[in-house]
PDB file of C-alpha atoms in Angstrom:
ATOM      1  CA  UNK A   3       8.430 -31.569  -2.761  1.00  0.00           C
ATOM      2  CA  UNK A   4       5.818 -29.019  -0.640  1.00  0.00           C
ATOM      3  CA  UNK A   5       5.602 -27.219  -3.422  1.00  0.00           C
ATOM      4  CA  UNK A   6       5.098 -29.186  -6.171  1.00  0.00           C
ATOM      5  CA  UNK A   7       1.079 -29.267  -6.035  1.00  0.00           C
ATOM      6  CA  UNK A   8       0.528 -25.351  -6.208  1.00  0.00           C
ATOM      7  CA  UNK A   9       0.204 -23.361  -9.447  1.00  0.00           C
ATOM      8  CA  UNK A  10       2.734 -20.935 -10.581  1.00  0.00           C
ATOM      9  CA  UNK A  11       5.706 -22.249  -8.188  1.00  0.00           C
ATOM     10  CA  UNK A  12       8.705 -22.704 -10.237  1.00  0.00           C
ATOM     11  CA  UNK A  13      12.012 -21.993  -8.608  1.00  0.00           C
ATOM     12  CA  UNK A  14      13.296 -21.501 -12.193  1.00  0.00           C
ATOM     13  CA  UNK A  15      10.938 -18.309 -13.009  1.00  0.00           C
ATOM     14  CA  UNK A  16      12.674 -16.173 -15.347  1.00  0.00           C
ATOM     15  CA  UNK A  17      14.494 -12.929 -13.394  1.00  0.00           C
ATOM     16  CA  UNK A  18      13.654 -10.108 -15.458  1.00  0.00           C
ATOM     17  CA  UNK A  19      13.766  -6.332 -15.422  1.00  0.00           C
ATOM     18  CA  UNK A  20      10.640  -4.514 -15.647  1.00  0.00           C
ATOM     19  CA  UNK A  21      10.642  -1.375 -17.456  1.00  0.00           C
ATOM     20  CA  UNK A  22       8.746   1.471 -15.801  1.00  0.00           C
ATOM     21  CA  UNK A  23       5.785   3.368 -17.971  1.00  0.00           C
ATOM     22  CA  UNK A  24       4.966   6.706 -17.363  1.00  0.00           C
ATOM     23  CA  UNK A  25       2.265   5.816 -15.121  1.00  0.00           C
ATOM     24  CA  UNK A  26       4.490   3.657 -13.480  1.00  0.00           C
ATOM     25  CA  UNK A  27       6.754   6.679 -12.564  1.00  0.00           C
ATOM     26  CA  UNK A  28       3.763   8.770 -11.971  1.00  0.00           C
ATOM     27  CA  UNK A  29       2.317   6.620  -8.936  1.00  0.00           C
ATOM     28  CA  UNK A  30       5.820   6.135  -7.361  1.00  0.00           C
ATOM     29  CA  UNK A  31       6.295  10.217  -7.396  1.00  0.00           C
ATOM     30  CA  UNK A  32       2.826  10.520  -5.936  1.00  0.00           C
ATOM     31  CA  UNK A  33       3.165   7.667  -3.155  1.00  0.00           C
ATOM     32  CA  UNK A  34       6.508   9.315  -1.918  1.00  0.00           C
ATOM     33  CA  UNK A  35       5.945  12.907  -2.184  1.00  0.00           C
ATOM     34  CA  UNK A  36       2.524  11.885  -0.150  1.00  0.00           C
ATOM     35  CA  UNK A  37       4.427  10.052   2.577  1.00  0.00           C
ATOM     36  CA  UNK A  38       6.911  12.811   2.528  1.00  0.00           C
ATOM     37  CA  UNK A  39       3.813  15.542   3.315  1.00  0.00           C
ATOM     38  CA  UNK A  40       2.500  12.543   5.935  1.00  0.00           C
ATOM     39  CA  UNK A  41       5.003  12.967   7.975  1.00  0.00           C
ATOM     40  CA  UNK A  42       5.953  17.051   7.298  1.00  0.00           C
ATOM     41  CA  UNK A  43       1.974  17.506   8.572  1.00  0.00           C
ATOM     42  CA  UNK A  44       2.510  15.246  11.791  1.00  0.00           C
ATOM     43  CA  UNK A  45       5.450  17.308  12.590  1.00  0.00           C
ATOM     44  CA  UNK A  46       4.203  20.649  11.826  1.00  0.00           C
ATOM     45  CA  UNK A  47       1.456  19.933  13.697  1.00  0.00           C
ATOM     46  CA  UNK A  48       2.571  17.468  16.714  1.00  0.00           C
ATOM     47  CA  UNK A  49       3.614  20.444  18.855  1.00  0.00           C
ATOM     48  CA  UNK A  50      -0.362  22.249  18.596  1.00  0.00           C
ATOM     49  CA  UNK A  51      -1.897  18.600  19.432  1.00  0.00           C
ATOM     50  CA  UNK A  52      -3.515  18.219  23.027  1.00  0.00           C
ATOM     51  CA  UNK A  53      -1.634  15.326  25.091  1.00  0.00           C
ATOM     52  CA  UNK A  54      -4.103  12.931  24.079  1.00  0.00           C
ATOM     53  CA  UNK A  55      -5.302  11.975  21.013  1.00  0.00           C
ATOM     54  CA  UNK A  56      -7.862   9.696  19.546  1.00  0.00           C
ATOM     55  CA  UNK A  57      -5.714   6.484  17.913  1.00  0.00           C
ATOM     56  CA  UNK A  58      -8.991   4.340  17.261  1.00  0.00           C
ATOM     57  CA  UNK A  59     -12.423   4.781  15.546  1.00  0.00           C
ATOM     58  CA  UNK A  60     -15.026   2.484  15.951  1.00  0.00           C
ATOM     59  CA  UNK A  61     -17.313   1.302  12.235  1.00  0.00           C
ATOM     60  CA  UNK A  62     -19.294   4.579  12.305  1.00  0.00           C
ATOM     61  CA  UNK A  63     -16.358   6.337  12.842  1.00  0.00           C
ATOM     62  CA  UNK A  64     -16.640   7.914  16.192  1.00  0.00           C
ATOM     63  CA  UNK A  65     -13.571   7.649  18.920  1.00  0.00           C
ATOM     64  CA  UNK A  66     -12.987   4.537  20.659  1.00  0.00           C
ATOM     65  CA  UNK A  67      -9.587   4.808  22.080  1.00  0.00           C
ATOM     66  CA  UNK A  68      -7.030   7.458  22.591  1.00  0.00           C
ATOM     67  CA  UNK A  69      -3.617   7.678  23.612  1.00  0.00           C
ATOM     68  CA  UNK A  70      -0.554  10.353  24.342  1.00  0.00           C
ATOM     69  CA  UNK A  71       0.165  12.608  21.544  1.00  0.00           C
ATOM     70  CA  UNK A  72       3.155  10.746  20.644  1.00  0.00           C
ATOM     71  CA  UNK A  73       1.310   7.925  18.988  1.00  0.00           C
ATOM     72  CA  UNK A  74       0.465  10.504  16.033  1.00  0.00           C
ATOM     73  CA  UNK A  75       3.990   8.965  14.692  1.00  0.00           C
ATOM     74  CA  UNK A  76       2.754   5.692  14.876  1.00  0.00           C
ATOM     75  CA  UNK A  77       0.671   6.573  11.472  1.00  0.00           C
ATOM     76  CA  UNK A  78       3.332   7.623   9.621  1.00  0.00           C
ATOM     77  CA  UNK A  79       5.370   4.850  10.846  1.00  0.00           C
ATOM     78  CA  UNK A  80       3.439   1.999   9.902  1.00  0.00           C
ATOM     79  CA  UNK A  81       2.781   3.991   6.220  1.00  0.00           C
ATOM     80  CA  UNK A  82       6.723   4.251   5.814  1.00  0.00           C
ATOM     81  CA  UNK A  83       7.339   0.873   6.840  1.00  0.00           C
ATOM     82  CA  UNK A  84       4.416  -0.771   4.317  1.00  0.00           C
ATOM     83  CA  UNK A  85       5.677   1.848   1.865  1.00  0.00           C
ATOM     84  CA  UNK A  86       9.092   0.326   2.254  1.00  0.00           C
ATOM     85  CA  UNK A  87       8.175  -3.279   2.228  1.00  0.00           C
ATOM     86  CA  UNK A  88       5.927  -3.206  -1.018  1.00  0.00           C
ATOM     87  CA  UNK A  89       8.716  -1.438  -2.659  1.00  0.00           C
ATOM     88  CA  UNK A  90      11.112  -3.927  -1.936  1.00  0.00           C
ATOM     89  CA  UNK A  91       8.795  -7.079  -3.022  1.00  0.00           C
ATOM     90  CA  UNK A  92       7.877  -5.145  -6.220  1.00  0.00           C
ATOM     91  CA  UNK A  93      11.534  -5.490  -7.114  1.00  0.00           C
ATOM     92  CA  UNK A  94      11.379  -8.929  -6.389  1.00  0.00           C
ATOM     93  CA  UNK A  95       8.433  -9.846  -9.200  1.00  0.00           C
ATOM     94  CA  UNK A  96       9.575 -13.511  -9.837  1.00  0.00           C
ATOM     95  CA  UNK A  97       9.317 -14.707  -5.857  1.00  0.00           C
ATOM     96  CA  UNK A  98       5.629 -13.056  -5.875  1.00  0.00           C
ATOM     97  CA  UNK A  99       2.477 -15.799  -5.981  1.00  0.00           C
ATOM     98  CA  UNK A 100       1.232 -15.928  -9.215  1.00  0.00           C
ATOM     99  CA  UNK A 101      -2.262 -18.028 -10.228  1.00  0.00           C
ATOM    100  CA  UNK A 102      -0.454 -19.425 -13.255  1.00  0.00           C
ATOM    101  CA  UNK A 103       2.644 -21.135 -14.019  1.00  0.00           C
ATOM    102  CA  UNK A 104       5.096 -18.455 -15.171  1.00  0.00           C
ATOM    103  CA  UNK A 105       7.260 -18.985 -18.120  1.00  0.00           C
ATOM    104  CA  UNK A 106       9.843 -17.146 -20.293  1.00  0.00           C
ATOM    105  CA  UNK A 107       6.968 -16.396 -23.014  1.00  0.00           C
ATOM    106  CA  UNK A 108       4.333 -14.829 -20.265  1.00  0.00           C
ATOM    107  CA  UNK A 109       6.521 -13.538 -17.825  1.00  0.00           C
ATOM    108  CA  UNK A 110       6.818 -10.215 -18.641  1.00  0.00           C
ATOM    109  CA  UNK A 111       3.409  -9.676 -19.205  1.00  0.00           C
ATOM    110  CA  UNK A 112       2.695 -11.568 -15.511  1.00  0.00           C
ATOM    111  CA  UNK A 113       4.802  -9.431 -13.924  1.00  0.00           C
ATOM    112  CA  UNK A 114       4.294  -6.297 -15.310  1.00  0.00           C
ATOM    113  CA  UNK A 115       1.025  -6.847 -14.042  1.00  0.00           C
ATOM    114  CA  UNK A 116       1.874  -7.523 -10.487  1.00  0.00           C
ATOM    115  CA  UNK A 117       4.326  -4.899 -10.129  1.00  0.00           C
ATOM    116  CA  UNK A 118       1.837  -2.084 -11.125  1.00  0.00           C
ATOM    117  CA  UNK A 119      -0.676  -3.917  -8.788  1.00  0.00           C
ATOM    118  CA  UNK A 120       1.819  -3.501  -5.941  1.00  0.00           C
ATOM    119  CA  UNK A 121       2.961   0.273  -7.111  1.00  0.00           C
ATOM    120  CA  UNK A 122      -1.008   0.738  -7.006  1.00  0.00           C
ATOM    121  CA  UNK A 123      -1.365  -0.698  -3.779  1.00  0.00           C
ATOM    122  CA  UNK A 124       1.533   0.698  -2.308  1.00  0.00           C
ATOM    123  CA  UNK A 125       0.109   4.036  -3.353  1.00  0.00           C
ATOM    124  CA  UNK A 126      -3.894   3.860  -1.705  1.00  0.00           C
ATOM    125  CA  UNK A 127      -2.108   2.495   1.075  1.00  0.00           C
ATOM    126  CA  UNK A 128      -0.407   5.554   1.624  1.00  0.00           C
ATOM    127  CA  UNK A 129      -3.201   7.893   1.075  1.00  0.00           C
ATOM    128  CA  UNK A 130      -4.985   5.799   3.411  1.00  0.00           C
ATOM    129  CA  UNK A 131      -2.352   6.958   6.382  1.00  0.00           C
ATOM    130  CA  UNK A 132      -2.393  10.310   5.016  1.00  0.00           C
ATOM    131  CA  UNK A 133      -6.086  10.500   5.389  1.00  0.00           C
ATOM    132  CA  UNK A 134      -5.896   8.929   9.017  1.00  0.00           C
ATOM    133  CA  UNK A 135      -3.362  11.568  10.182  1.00  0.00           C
ATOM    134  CA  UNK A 136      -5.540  14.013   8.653  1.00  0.00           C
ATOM    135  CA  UNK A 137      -8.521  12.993  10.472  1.00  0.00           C
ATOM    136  CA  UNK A 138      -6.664  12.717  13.706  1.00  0.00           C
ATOM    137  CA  UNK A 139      -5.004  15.585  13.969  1.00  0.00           C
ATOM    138  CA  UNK A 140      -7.783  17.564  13.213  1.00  0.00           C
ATOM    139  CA  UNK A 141      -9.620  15.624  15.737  1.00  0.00           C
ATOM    140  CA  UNK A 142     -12.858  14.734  13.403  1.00  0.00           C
ATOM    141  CA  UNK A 143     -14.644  11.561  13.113  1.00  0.00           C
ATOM    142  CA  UNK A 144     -13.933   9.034  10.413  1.00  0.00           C
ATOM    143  CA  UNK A 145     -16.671   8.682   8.426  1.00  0.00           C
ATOM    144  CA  UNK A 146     -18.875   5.481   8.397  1.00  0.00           C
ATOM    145  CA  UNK A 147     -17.699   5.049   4.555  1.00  0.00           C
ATOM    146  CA  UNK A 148     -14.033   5.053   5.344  1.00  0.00           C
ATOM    147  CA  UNK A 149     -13.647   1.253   6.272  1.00  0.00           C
ATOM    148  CA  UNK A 150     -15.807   0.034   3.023  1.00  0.00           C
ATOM    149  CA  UNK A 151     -14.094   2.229   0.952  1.00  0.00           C
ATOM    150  CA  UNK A 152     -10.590   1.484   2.307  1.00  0.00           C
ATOM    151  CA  UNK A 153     -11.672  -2.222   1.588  1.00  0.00           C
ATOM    152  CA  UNK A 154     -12.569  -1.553  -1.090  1.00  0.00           C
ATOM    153  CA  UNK A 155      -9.840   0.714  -2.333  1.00  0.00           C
ATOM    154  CA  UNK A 156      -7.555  -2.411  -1.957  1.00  0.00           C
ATOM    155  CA  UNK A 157      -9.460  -5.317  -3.307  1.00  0.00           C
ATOM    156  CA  UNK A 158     -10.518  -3.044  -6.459  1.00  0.00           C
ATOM    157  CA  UNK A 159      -6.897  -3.268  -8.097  1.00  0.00           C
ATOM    158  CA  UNK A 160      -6.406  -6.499  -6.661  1.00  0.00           C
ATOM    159  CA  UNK A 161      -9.485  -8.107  -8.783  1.00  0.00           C
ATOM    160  CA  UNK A 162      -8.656  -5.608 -11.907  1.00  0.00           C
ATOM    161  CA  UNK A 163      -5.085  -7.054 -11.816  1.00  0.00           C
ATOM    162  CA  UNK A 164      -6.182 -10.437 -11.412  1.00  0.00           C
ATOM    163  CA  UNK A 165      -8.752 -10.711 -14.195  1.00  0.00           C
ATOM    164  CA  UNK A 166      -7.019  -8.503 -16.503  1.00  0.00           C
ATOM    165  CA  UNK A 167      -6.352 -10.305 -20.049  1.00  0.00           C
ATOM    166  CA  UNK A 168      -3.352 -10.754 -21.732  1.00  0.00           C
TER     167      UNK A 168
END
């Protein structure tokens, strides 16, 4: 089979439910009450906003492209939609890519990990939007640092996750 040659594919992982820590609960409260005041500050705002708008900031973080006002939405948009998405695959933790075979005596601990690498995720990534419509609608320049520290921001509990012992 395809498969057969790549660690931790096993159609037979073990389906388990993942209890949710306090922390757990924590970062999903602050990712959706954040998207929530995302898109309450695009609307309160969209109405004061001139008819165009800067949509794109070049790696020192002045303007490089604008558009109609209207494209403000787009940022919340795309931050509901990943929001969405990496709440869905978190549910799903024994279809996610794993760099170890998973079995019924590590799986829990395997996917525990992953899902509060995704809730993690799922969380800078909307503070990321937030910060974006921020910066927009107050028409300021991105600063240099925000593309190394957005990169950043996402590899960091990537690599934590990863390396983290048992």
């Amino acid at each position: 089979m395809f498969n057969d040659g790549l660690v931790g594919v096993n159609k037979e992982r073990p389906e388990i439910t993942i209890e949710l820590s306090t922390s757990d609960k924590l970062l999903e409260v602050i990712a959706l009450l954040t998207l929530i005041t995302i898109w309450i500050y695009v609307i309160y705002n969209y109405a004061s906003l001139p008819e165009i708008i800067n949509t794109h900031f070049d790696a020192n973080g002045k303007p490089n492209g604008s558009g109609e006002k209207y494209y403000i939405f787009g940022l919340p948009g795309v931050a509901t939609f990943l929001y969405t998405m990496l709440t869905i695959v978190n549910k799903f933790p024994h279809k996610m890519n794993f760099t170890e075979e998973i079995t019924e005596h590590n799986a829990l601990v395997e996917y525990t990990k992953a899902t509060k690498m995704m809730r993690l995720l799922k969380t800078i990534v909307v503070f990321v939007f937030g910060y974006a419509c921020f910066q927009t609608i107050g028409n300021i320049n991105v600063s240099p640092w925000f593309l190394p520290l957005f990169i950043i921001s996402i590899l960091s509990p990537i690599l934590y996750y990863n390396l983290k012992k048992k």
